[in-house]
Short mmCIF file of C-alpha atoms in Angstrom, two decimals:
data_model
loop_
_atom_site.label_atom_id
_atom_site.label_comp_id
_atom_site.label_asym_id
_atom_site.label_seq_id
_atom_site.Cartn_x
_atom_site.Cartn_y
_atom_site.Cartn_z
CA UNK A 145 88.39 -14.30 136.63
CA UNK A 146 87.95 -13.52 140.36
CA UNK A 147 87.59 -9.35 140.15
CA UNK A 148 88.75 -7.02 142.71
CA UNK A 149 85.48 -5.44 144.55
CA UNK A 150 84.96 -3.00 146.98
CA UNK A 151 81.65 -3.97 148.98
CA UNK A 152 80.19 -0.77 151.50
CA UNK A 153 76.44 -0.87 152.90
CA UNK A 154 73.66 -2.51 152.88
CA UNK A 155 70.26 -2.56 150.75
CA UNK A 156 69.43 -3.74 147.04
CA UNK A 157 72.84 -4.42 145.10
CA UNK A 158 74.30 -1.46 142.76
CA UNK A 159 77.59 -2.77 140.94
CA UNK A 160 79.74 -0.28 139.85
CA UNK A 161 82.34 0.06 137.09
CA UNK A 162 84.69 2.47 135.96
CA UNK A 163 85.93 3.60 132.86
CA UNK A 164 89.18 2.55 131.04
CA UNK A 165 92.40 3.42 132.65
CA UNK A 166 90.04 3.32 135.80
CA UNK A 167 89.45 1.89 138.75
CA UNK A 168 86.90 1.33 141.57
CA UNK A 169 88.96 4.24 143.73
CA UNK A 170 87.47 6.82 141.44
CA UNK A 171 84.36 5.98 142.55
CA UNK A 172 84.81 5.62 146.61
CA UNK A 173 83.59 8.69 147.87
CA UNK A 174 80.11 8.66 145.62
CA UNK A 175 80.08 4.35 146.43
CA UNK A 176 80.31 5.26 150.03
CA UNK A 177 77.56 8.17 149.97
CA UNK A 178 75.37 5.64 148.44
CA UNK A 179 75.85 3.18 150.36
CA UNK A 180 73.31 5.01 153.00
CA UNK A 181 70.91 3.41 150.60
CA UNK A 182 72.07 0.50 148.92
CA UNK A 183 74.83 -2.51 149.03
CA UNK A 184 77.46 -0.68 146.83
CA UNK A 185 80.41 -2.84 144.80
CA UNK A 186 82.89 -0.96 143.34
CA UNK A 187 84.56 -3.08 140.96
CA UNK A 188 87.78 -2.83 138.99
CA UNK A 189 87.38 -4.51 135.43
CA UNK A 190 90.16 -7.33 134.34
CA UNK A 191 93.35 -5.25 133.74
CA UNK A 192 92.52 -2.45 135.57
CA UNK A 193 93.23 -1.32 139.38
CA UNK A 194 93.88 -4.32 141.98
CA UNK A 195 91.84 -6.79 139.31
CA UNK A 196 94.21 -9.59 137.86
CA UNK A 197 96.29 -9.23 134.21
CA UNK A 198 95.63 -11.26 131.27
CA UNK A 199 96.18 -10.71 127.91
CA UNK A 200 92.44 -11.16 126.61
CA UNK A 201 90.49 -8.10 126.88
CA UNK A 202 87.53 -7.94 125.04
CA UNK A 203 83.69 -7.31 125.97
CA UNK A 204 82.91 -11.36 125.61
CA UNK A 205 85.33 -12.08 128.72
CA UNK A 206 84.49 -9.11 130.41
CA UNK A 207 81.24 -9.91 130.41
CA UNK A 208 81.90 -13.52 131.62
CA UNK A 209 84.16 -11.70 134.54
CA UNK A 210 80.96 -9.75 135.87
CA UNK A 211 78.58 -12.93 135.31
CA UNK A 212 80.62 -14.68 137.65
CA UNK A 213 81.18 -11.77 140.18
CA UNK A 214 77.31 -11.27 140.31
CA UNK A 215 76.97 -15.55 140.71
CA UNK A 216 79.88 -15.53 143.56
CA UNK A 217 77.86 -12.84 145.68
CA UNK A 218 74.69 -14.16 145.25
CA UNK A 219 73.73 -10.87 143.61
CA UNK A 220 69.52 -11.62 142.76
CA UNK A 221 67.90 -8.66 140.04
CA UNK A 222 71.62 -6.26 140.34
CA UNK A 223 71.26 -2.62 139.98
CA UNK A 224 74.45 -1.51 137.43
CA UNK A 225 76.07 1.74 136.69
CA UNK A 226 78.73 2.13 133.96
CA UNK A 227 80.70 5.27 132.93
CA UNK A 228 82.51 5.36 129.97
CA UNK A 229 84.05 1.38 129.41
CA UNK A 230 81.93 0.20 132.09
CA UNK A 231 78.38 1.37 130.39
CA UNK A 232 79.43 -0.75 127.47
CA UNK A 233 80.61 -3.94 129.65
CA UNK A 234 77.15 -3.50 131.33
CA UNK A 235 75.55 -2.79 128.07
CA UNK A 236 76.83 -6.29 127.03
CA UNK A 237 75.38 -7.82 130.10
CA UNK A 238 72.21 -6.64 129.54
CA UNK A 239 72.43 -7.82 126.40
CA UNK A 240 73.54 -11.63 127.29
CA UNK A 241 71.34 -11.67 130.70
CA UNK A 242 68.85 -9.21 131.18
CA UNK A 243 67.43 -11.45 133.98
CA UNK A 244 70.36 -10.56 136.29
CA UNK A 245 69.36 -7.09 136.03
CA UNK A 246 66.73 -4.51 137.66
CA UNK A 247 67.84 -1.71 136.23
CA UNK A 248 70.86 0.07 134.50
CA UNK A 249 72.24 3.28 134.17
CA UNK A 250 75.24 4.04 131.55
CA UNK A 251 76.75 7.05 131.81
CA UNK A 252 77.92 9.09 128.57
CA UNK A 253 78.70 6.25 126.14
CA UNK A 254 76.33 5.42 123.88
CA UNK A 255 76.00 1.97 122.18
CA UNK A 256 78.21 2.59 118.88
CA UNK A 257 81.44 2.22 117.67
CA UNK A 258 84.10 5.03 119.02
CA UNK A 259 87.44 5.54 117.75
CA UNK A 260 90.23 4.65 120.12
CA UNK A 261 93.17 6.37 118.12
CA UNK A 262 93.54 8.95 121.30
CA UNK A 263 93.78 5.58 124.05
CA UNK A 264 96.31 4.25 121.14
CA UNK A 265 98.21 7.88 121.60
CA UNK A 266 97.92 7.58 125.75
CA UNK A 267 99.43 4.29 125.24
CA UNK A 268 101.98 4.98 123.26
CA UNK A 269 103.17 7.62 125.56
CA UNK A 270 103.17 5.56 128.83
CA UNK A 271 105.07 2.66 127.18
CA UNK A 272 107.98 4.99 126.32
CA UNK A 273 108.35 6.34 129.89
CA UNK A 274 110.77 4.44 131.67
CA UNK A 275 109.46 4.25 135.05
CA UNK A 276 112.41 3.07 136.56
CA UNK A 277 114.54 5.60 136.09
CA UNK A 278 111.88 8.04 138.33
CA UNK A 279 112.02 8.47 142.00
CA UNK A 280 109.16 11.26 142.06
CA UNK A 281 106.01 11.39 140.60
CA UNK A 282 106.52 15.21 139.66
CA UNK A 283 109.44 14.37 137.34
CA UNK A 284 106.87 11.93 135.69
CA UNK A 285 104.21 14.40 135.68
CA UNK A 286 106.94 17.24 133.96
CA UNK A 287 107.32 14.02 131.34
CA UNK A 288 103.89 13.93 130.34
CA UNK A 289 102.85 17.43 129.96
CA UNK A 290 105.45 17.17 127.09
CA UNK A 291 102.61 14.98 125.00
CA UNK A 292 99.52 15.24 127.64
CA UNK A 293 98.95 18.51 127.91
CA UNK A 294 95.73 18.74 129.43
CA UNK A 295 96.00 18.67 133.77
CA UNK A 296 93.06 16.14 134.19
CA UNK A 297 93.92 13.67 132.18
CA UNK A 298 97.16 13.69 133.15
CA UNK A 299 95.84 13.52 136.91
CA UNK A 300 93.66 10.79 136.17
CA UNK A 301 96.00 8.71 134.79
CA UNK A 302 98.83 9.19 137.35
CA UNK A 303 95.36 7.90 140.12
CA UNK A 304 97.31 4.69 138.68
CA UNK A 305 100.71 4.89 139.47
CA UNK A 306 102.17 2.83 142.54
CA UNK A 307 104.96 1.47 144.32
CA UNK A 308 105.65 -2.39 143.07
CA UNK A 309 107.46 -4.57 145.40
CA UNK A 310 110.96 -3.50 144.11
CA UNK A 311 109.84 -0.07 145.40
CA UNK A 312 110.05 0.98 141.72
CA UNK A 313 107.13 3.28 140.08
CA UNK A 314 104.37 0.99 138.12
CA UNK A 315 101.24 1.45 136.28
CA UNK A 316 97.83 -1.06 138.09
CA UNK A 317 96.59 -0.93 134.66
CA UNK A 318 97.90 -3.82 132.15
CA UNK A 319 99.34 -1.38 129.69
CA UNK A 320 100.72 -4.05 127.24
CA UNK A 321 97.57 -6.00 126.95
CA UNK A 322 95.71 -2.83 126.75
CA UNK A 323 97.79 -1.51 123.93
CA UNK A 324 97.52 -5.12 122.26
CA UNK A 325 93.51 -5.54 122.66
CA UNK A 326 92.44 -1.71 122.75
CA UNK A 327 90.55 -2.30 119.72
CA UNK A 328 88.58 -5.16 120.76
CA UNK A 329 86.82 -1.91 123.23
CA UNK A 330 86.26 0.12 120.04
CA UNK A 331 83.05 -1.73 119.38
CA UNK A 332 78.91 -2.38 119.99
CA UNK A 333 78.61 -5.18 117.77
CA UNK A 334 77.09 -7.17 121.08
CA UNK A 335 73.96 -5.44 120.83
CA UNK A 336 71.86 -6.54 117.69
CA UNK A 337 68.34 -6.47 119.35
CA UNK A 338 65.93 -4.31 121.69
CA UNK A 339 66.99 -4.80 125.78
CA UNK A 340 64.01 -5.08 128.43
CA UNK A 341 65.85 -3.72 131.06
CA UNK A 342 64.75 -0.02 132.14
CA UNK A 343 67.79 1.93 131.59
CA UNK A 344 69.14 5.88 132.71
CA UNK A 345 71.73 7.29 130.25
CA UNK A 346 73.78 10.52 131.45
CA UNK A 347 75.02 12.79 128.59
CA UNK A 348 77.65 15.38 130.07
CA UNK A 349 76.43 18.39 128.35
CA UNK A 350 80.04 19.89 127.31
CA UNK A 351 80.64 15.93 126.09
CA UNK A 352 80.70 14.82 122.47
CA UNK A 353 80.49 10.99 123.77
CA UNK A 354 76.76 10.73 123.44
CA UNK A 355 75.49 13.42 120.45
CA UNK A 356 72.03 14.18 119.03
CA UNK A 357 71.97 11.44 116.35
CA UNK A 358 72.55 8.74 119.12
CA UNK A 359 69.42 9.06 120.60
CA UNK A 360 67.41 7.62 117.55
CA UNK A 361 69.64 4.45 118.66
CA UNK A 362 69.48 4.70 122.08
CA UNK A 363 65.84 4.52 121.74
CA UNK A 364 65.53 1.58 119.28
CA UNK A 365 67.80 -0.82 121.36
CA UNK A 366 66.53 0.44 124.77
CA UNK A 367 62.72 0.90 124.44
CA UNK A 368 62.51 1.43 128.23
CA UNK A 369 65.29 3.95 128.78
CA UNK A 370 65.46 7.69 129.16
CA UNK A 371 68.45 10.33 128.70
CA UNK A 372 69.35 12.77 130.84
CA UNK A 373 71.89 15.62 130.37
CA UNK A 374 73.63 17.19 133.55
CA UNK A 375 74.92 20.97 132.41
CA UNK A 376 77.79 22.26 133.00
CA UNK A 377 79.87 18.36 132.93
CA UNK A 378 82.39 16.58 130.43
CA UNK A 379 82.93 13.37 129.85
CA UNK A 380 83.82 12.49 133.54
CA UNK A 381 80.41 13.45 135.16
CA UNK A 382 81.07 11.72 138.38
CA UNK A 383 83.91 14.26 138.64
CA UNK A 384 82.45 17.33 137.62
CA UNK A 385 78.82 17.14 139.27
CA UNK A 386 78.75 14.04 142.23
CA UNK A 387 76.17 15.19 144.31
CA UNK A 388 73.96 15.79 141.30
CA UNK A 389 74.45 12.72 140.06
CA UNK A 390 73.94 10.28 142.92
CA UNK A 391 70.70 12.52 143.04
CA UNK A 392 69.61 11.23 139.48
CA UNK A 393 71.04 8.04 140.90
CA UNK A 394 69.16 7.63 143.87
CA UNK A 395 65.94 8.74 142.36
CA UNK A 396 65.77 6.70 139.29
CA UNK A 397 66.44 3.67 141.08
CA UNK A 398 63.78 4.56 143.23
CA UNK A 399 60.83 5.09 140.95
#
């Protein structure tokens, strides 16, 4: 599958990916600030943002998406940061092919199995919104706060919502394979042995996505990594502290 990229600057590659129910627009403004330093590609995963549909959507095909991005553009010894989703898809890659790698960072996901009943509830919501039937995206938002109550999640998901060619409200993500495959994401049954390839992970301190006993694991599978917590963050880091973290960013890559 050919996947939607954004490309900005110029320097050693860093590939990008976003979380599920993301997309590469919630990382433009940190993509383009690091782009002063390297060639940045913001990517959006199969089923997510501008990216095609299809109803397979697992970490095996994800994983042969990005093999063939990185192959396409030529991409020698890759930089990758994942949040969320996207630090297990490049988890997976580093498992497969640590040789297209230099380095990794995965921020706050750890390499375990995580429930996915709250996606499932997320899901379930959107599908019985009739989209249709709205001609403003307050009277959507007023929908949602009936079963989403909190404000950010809400925002973040609505980051999704456009205009289709009937001029009618839509979601970029595939919500039907999504609700059909979401388990298939639940998973870290990919990684069975130690990876080679240095590796940053970022704990948001007020997050319960990476905890204490993780680290023992961390460790065993990723000899060569390191943890770092940023205080003060949640789960979406690159939303609570950016500067801070294309700091870490810039200077791990650098050593």
């Amino acid at each position: 599958m050919k996947l939607f990229s954004k490309i900005y600057g110029k320097g050693d590659s860093l590939i990008i990916l976003h979380g599920l129910f993301g997309m590469s627009d919630n990382w433009n403004s940190i993509g383009k600030r690091l782009s002063q330093n390297f060639e940045v590609h913001l990517l959006d995963l199969r089923n997510h943002g501008r990216s095609p549909h299809h109803s397979e959507f697992n970490y095996e095909v994800m994983n042969e998406d990005l093999k063939e991005y990185i192959q396409d553009y030529s991409l020698q010894k890759a930089i990758i940061l994942g949040h969320s989703l996207g630090g297990k898809v490049a988890m997976n890659l580093a498992s497969n092919f640590p040789s297209l790698l230099k380095k990794m960072i995965v921020i706050d996901i750890a390499p375990k199995e995580y429930s996915v009943d709250f996606h499932i509830n997320i899901l379930d919501t959107l599908l019985q919104l009739k989209l249709n039937k709205y001609s403003h995206r307050d009277k959507i938002d007023l929908e949602l706060q009936k079963s989403i109550k909190d404000h950010t999640v809400r925002l973040f998901l609505m980051k999704n919502l456009y205009r289709n060619q009937e001029k009618e409200f839509a979601w970029r993500f595939n919500i039907y394979a999504l609700k059909d495959q979401i388990k298939n994401i639940s998973t870290a049954n990919f990684i069975s042995h130690k990876i080679d390839v240095e590796t940053l992970f970022i704990k948001g301190e007020k997050s319960n996505h990476i905890t204490l006993d993780d680290y023992s694991k961390i460790n065993n599978y990723f000899p060569f990594s390191s943890i770092k917590v940023i205080k003060n963050t949640g789960h979406w880091v690159h939303t609570n502290e950016p500067l801070l973290l294309e700091k870490i960013v810039r200077n791990f890559i650098r050593d």
